[in-house]
Coordinates of C-alpha atoms in Angstrom, one line a residue:
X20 CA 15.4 -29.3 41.1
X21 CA 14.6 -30.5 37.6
X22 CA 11.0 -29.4 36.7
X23 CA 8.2 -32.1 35.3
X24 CA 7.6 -32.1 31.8
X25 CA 3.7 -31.6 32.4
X26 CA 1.8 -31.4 29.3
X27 CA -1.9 -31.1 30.4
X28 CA -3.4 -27.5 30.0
X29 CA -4.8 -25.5 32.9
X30 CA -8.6 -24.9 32.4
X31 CA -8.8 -21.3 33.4
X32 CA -6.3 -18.6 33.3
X33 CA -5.8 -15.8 35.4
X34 CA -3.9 -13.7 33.9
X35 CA -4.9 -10.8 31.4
X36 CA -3.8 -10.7 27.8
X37 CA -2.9 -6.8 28.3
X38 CA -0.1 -8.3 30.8
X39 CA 1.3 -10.8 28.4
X40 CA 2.9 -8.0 25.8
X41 CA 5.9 -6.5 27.2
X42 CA 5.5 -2.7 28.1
X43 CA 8.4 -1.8 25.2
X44 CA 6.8 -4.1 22.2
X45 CA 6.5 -1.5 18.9
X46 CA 2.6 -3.1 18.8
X47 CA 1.7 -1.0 21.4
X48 CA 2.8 2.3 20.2
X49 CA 1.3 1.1 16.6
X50 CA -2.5 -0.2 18.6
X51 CA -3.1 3.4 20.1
X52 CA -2.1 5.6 17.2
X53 CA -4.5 2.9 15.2
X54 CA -7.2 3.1 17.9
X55 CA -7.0 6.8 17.4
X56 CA -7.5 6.6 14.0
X57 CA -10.6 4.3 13.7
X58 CA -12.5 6.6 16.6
X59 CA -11.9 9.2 13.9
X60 CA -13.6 7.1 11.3
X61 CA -16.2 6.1 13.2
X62 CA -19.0 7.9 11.1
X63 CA -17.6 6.4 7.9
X64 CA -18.3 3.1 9.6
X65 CA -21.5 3.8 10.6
X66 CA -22.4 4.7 7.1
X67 CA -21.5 1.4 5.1
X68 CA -24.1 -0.7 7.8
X69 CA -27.7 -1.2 8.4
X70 CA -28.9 -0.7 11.6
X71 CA -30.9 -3.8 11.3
X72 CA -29.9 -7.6 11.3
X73 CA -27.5 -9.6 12.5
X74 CA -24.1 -8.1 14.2
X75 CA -21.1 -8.4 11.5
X76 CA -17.3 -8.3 12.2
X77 CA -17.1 -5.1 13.4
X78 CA -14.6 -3.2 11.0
X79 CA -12.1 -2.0 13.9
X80 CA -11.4 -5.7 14.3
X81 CA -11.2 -6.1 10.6
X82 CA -8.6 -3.5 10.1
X83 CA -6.4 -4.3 12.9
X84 CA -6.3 -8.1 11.6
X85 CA -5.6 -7.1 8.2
X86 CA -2.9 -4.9 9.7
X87 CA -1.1 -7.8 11.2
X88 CA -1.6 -8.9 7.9
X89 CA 1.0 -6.6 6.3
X90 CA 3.2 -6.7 9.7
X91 CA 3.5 -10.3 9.5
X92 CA 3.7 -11.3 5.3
X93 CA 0.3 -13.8 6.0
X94 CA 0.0 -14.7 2.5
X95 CA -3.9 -15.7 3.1
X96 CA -7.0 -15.3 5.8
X97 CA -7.1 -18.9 6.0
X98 CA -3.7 -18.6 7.5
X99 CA -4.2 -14.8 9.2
X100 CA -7.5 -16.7 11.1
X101 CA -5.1 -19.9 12.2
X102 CA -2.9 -17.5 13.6
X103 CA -5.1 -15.3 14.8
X104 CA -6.6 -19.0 17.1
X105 CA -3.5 -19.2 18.9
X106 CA -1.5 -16.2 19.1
X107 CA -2.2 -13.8 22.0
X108 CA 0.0 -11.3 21.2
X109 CA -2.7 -11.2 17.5
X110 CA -5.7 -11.6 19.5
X111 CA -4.9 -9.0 22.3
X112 CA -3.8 -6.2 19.1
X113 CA -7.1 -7.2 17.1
X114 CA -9.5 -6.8 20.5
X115 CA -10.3 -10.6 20.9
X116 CA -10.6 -12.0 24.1
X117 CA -8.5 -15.5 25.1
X118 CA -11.8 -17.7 25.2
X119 CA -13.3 -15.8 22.0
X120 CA -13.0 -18.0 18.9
X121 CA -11.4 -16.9 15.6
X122 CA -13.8 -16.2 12.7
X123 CA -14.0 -18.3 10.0
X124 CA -11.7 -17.3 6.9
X125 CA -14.6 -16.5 4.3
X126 CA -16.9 -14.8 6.7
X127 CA -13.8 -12.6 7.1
X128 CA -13.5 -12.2 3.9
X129 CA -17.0 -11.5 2.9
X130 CA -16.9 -8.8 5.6
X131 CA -13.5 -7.2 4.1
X132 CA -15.7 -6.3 0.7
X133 CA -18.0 -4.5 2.8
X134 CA -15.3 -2.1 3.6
X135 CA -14.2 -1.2 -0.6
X136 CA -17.2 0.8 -0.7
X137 CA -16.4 3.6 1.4
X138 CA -12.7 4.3 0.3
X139 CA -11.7 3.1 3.8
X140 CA -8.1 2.6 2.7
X141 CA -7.8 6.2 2.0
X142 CA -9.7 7.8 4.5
X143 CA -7.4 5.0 7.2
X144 CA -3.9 6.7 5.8
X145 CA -5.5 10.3 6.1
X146 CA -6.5 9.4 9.8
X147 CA -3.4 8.3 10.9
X148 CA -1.0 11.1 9.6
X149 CA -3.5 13.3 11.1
X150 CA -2.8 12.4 14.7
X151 CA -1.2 15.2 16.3
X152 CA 2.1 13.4 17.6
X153 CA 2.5 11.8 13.3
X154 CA 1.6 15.3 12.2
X155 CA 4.1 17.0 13.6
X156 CA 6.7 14.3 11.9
X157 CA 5.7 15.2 8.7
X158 CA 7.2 17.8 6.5
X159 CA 5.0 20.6 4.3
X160 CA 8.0 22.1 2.3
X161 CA 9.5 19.4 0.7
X162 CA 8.5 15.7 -1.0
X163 CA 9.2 12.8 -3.4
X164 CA 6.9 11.0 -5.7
X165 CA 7.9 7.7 -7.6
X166 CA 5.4 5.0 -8.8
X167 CA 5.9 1.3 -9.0
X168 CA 4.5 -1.9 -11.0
X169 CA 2.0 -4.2 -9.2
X170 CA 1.5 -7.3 -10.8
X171 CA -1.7 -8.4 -11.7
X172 CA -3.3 -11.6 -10.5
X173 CA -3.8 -13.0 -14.2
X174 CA -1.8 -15.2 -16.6
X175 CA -0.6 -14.0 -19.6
X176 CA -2.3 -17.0 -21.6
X177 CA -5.5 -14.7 -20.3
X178 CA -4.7 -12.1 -22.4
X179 CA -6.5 -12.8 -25.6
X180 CA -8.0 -10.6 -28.5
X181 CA -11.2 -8.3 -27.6
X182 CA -13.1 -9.4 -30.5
X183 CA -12.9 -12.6 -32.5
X184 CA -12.6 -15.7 -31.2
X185 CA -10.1 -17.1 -28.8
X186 CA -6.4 -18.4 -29.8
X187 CA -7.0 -22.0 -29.3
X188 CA -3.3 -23.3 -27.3
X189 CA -1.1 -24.6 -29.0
X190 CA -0.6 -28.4 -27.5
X191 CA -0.3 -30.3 -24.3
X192 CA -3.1 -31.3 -22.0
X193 CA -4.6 -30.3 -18.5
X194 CA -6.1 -27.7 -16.5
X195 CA -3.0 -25.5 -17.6
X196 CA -2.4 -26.2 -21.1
X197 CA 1.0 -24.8 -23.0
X198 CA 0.0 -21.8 -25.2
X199 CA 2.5 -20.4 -27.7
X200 CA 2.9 -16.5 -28.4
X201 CA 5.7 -16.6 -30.7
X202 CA 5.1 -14.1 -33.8
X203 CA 1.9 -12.6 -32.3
X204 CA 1.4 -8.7 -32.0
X205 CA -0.6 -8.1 -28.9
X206 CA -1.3 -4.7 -27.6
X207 CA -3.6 -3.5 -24.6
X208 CA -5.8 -1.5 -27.9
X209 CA -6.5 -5.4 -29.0
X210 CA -6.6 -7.5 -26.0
X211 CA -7.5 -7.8 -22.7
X212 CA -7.6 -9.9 -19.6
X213 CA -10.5 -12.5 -19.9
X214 CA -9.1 -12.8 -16.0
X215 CA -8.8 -9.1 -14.8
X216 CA -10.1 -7.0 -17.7
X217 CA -8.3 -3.9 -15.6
X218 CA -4.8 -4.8 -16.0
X219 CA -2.6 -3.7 -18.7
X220 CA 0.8 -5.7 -20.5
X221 CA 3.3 -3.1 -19.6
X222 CA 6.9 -3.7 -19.7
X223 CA 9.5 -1.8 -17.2
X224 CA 12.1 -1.2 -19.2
X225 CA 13.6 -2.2 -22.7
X226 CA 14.8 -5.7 -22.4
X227 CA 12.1 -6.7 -19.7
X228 CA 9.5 -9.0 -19.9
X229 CA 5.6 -7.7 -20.3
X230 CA 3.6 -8.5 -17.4
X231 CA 0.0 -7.9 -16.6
X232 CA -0.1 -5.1 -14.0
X233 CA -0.9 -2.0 -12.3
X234 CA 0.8 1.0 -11.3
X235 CA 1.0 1.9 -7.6
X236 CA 2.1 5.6 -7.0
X237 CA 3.2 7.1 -3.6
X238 CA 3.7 10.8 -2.4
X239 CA 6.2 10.8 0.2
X240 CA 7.2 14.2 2.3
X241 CA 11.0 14.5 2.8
X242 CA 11.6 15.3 6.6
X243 CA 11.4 11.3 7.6
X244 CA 10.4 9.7 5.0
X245 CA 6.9 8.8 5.4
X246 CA 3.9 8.4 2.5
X247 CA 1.3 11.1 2.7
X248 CA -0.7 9.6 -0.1
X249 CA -1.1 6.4 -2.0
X250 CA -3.1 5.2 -5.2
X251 CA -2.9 3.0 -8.4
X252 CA -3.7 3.8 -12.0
X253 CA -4.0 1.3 -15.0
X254 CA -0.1 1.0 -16.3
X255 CA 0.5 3.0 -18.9
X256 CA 3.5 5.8 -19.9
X257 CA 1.8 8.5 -19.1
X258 CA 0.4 7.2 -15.6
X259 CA 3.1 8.3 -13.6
X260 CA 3.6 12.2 -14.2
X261 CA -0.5 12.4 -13.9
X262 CA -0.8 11.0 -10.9
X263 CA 1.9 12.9 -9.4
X264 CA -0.1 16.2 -10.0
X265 CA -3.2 14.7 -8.6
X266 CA -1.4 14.0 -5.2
X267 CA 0.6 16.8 -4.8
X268 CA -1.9 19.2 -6.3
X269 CA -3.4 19.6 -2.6
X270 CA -0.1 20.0 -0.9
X271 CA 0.3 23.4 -3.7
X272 CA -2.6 25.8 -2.3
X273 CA -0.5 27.8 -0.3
X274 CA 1.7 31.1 -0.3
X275 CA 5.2 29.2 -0.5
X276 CA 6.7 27.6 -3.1
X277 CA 7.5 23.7 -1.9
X278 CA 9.2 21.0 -4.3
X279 CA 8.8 18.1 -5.6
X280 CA 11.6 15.4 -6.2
X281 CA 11.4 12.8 -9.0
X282 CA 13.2 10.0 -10.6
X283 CA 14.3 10.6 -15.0
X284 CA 11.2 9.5 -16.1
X285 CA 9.1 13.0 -14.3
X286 CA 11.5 15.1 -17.0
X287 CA 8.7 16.1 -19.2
X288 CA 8.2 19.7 -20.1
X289 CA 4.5 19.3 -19.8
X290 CA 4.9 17.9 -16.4
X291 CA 7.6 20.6 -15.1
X292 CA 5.5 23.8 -16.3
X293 CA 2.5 22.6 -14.8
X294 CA 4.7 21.6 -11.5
X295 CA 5.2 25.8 -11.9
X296 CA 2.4 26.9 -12.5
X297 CA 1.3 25.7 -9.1
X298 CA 4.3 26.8 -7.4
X299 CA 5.5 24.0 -7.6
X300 CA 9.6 23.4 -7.4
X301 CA 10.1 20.7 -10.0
X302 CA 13.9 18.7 -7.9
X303 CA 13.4 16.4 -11.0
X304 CA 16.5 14.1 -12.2
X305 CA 17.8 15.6 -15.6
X306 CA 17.5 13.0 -18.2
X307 CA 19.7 13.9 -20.8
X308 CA 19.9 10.4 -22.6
X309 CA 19.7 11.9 -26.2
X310 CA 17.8 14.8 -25.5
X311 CA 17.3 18.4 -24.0
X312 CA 16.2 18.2 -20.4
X313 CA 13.7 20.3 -19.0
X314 CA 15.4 20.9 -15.6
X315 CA 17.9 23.7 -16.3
X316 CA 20.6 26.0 -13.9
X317 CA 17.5 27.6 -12.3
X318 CA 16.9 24.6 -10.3
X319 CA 20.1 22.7 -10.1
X320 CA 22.3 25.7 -9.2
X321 CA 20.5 25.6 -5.3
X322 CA 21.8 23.0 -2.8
X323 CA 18.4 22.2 -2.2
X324 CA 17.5 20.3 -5.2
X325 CA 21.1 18.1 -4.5
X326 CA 19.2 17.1 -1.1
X327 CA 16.0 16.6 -2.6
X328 CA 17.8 14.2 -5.3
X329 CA 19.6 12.4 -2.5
X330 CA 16.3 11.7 -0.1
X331 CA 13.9 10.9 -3.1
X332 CA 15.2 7.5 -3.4
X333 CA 14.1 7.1 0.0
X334 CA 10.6 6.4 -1.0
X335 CA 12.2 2.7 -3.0
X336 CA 12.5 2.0 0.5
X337 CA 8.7 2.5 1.4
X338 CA 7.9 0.1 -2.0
X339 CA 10.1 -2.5 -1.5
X340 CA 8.1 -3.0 2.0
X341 CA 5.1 -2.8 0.6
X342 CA 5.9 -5.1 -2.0
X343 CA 8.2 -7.9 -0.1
X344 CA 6.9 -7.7 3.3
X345 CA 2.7 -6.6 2.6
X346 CA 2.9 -8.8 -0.1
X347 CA 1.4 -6.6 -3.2
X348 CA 4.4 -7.3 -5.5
X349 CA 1.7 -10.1 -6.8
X350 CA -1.6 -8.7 -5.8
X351 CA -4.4 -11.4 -4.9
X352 CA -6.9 -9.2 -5.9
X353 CA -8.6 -8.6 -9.1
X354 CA -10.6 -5.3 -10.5
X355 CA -8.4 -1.9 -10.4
X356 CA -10.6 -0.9 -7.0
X357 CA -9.5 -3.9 -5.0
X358 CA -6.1 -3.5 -5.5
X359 CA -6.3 -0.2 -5.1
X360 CA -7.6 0.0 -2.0
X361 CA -4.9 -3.0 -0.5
X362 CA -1.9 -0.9 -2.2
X363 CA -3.3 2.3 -0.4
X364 CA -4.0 0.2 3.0
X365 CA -0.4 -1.3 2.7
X366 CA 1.3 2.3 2.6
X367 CA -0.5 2.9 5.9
X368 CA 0.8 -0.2 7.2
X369 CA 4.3 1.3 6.4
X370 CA 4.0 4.2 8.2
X371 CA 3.1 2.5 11.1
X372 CA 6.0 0.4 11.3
X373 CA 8.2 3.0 10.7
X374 CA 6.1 5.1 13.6
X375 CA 7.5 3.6 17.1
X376 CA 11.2 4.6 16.0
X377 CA 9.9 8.0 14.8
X378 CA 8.0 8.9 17.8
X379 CA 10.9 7.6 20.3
X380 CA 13.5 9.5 18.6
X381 CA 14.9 12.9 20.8
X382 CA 13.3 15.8 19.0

């Protein structure tokens, strides 16, 4: 018997949202090891409100929708809160009920700020690779660092001359006149961003354009491949190799030697001794591209630093998410701090997708 094609909604509903998600969906594995996590940070949260005045969005909600975010590539909250109205699989993961209405996209937003002041981004990655069924994933021995380029929400025609007046454009009319840079010598020591006065013109590699950008830099332990730390520095040459020693300087304070795996550009000799002098293993690529290279027999002669040059490429994988699918190949943000904190956010939105596999794996 054919069925009627009967359009009119049912005013109630009986059924609960936790019964609408199928038992084997990766969200669920993701929601308790995040629900975990915020309970840990629950002082932190407590700390950037008043205990006075009218109830905001309360930040567990906040996090878990900008999570979905990243899971989903929203490009906006305009679009995250339209979604968020009439998806139950989004409302039952953020903590919404069915009849509950979605919040309004700026209020959202205006809320999110409230969380940049208490490094929550940070202090989110650190809470979830502290659970005990992720900690036991993670490797103490061995790990990669890279760093990447984060483009900076600004036009290159807003790069102009720290003192002195402003290049008037050269012709055409409109909101987004034509400008012509032909012949002109701009450096980051003359001009800056009238649009993000953090970003830095910083090319990639010779023949490649210069963007505005940032530079996001990950730590990322061997075993499976997941990012113990996260954060961004102005782009500049020397931005890589230093933020490598500030992340895995904390992972160092202990009797064993572990290593450290690296791409050509970590082949500095300034940057292997100090790697040493904290007992540190420097598995850096040789670069030998007209040069000496500081990585000699001592290191390469061991099998160990072939396996660490093999699984350090690994961590391309954990930036090409971040970038394509959390969308922070283009930031939307503005201010190194901002993007800071949504580049470090992001990399804890990797691990979580990477988590229900992890954890379902046969140890």
């Amino acid at each position: 018997m054919r069925g009627g094609d009967n359009r009119t909604g049912e005013l109630f509903s009986y059924v609960d949202l936790e019964a609408r998600v199928r038992r084997d969906h990766p969200l669920r594995t993701i929601r308790a090891i995040v629900n975990e996590a915020l309970s840990a940070l629950e002082r932190e949260f407590a700390a950037l409100y008043s205990p006075i005045g009218r109830p905001s969005i309360p930040p567990e909600k906040l996090l878990r929708a900008m999570l979905l975010q990243a899971f989903y590539s929203i490009r906006s909250e305009r679009l995250l809160m339209e979604r968020l109205e009439y998806d139950l699989l989004f409302r039952w993961f953020v903590g919404i009920g069915v009849d509950d209405a979605a919040w309004d996209y700026s209020v959202f937003s205006k809320n999110r700020d409230r969380l940049l002041e208490g490094d929550i981004a940070a202090k989110f990655l650190n809470a979830v690779l502290a659970r005990p069924k992720v900690k036991k994933l993670l490797s103490t021995d061995h790990f990669s660092v890279d760093g990447t380029l984060i483009e900076a929400w600004a036009s290159i025609k807003s790069f102009k001359p720290k003192d002195g007046p402003d290049e008037p454009p050269s012709g055409g009319g409109g909101r987004n006149e034509e400008a012509d840079f032909h012949g002109q010598k701009r450096s980051n020591e003359t001009h800056a961003s009238t649009t993000d006065p953090d970003a830095r013109l910083y090319r990639k590699g010779k023949g490649k354009e210069a963007k505005l950008s940032f530079m996001g830099h990950g730590l990322m332990e061997n075993r499976h491949g997941l990012l113990v730390d996260a954060c961004l520095t102005p782009a500049d040459g020397h931005a890589e190799r230093v933020a490598a020693l500030h992340m895995i300087e904390p992972h160092a304070d202990r009797p064993r030697a572990i290593t450290l795996g690296g791409d050509k550009g970590y082949d500095a000799q300034d940057f292997i001794n100090e790697l040493r002098s904290m007992k540190v293993t420097p598995h850096v690529a040789q670069n030998t591209n007209g040069r000496r290279s500081s990585i000699d027999r001592r290191t390469t002669r061991h099998g160990d630093y072939a396996v660490s040059q093999r699984i350090r490429k690994r961590i391309e994988e954990a930036f090409g998410w971040i970038k394509v699918v959390a969308g922070q190949q283009k930031t939307k943000y503005r201010g190194r701090d901002r993007v800071g904190w949504a580049f470090i956010f992001a990399a804890a939105a990797y691990n979580l997708v990477r988590l229900p596999k992890l954890l379902a794996a046969p140890t």
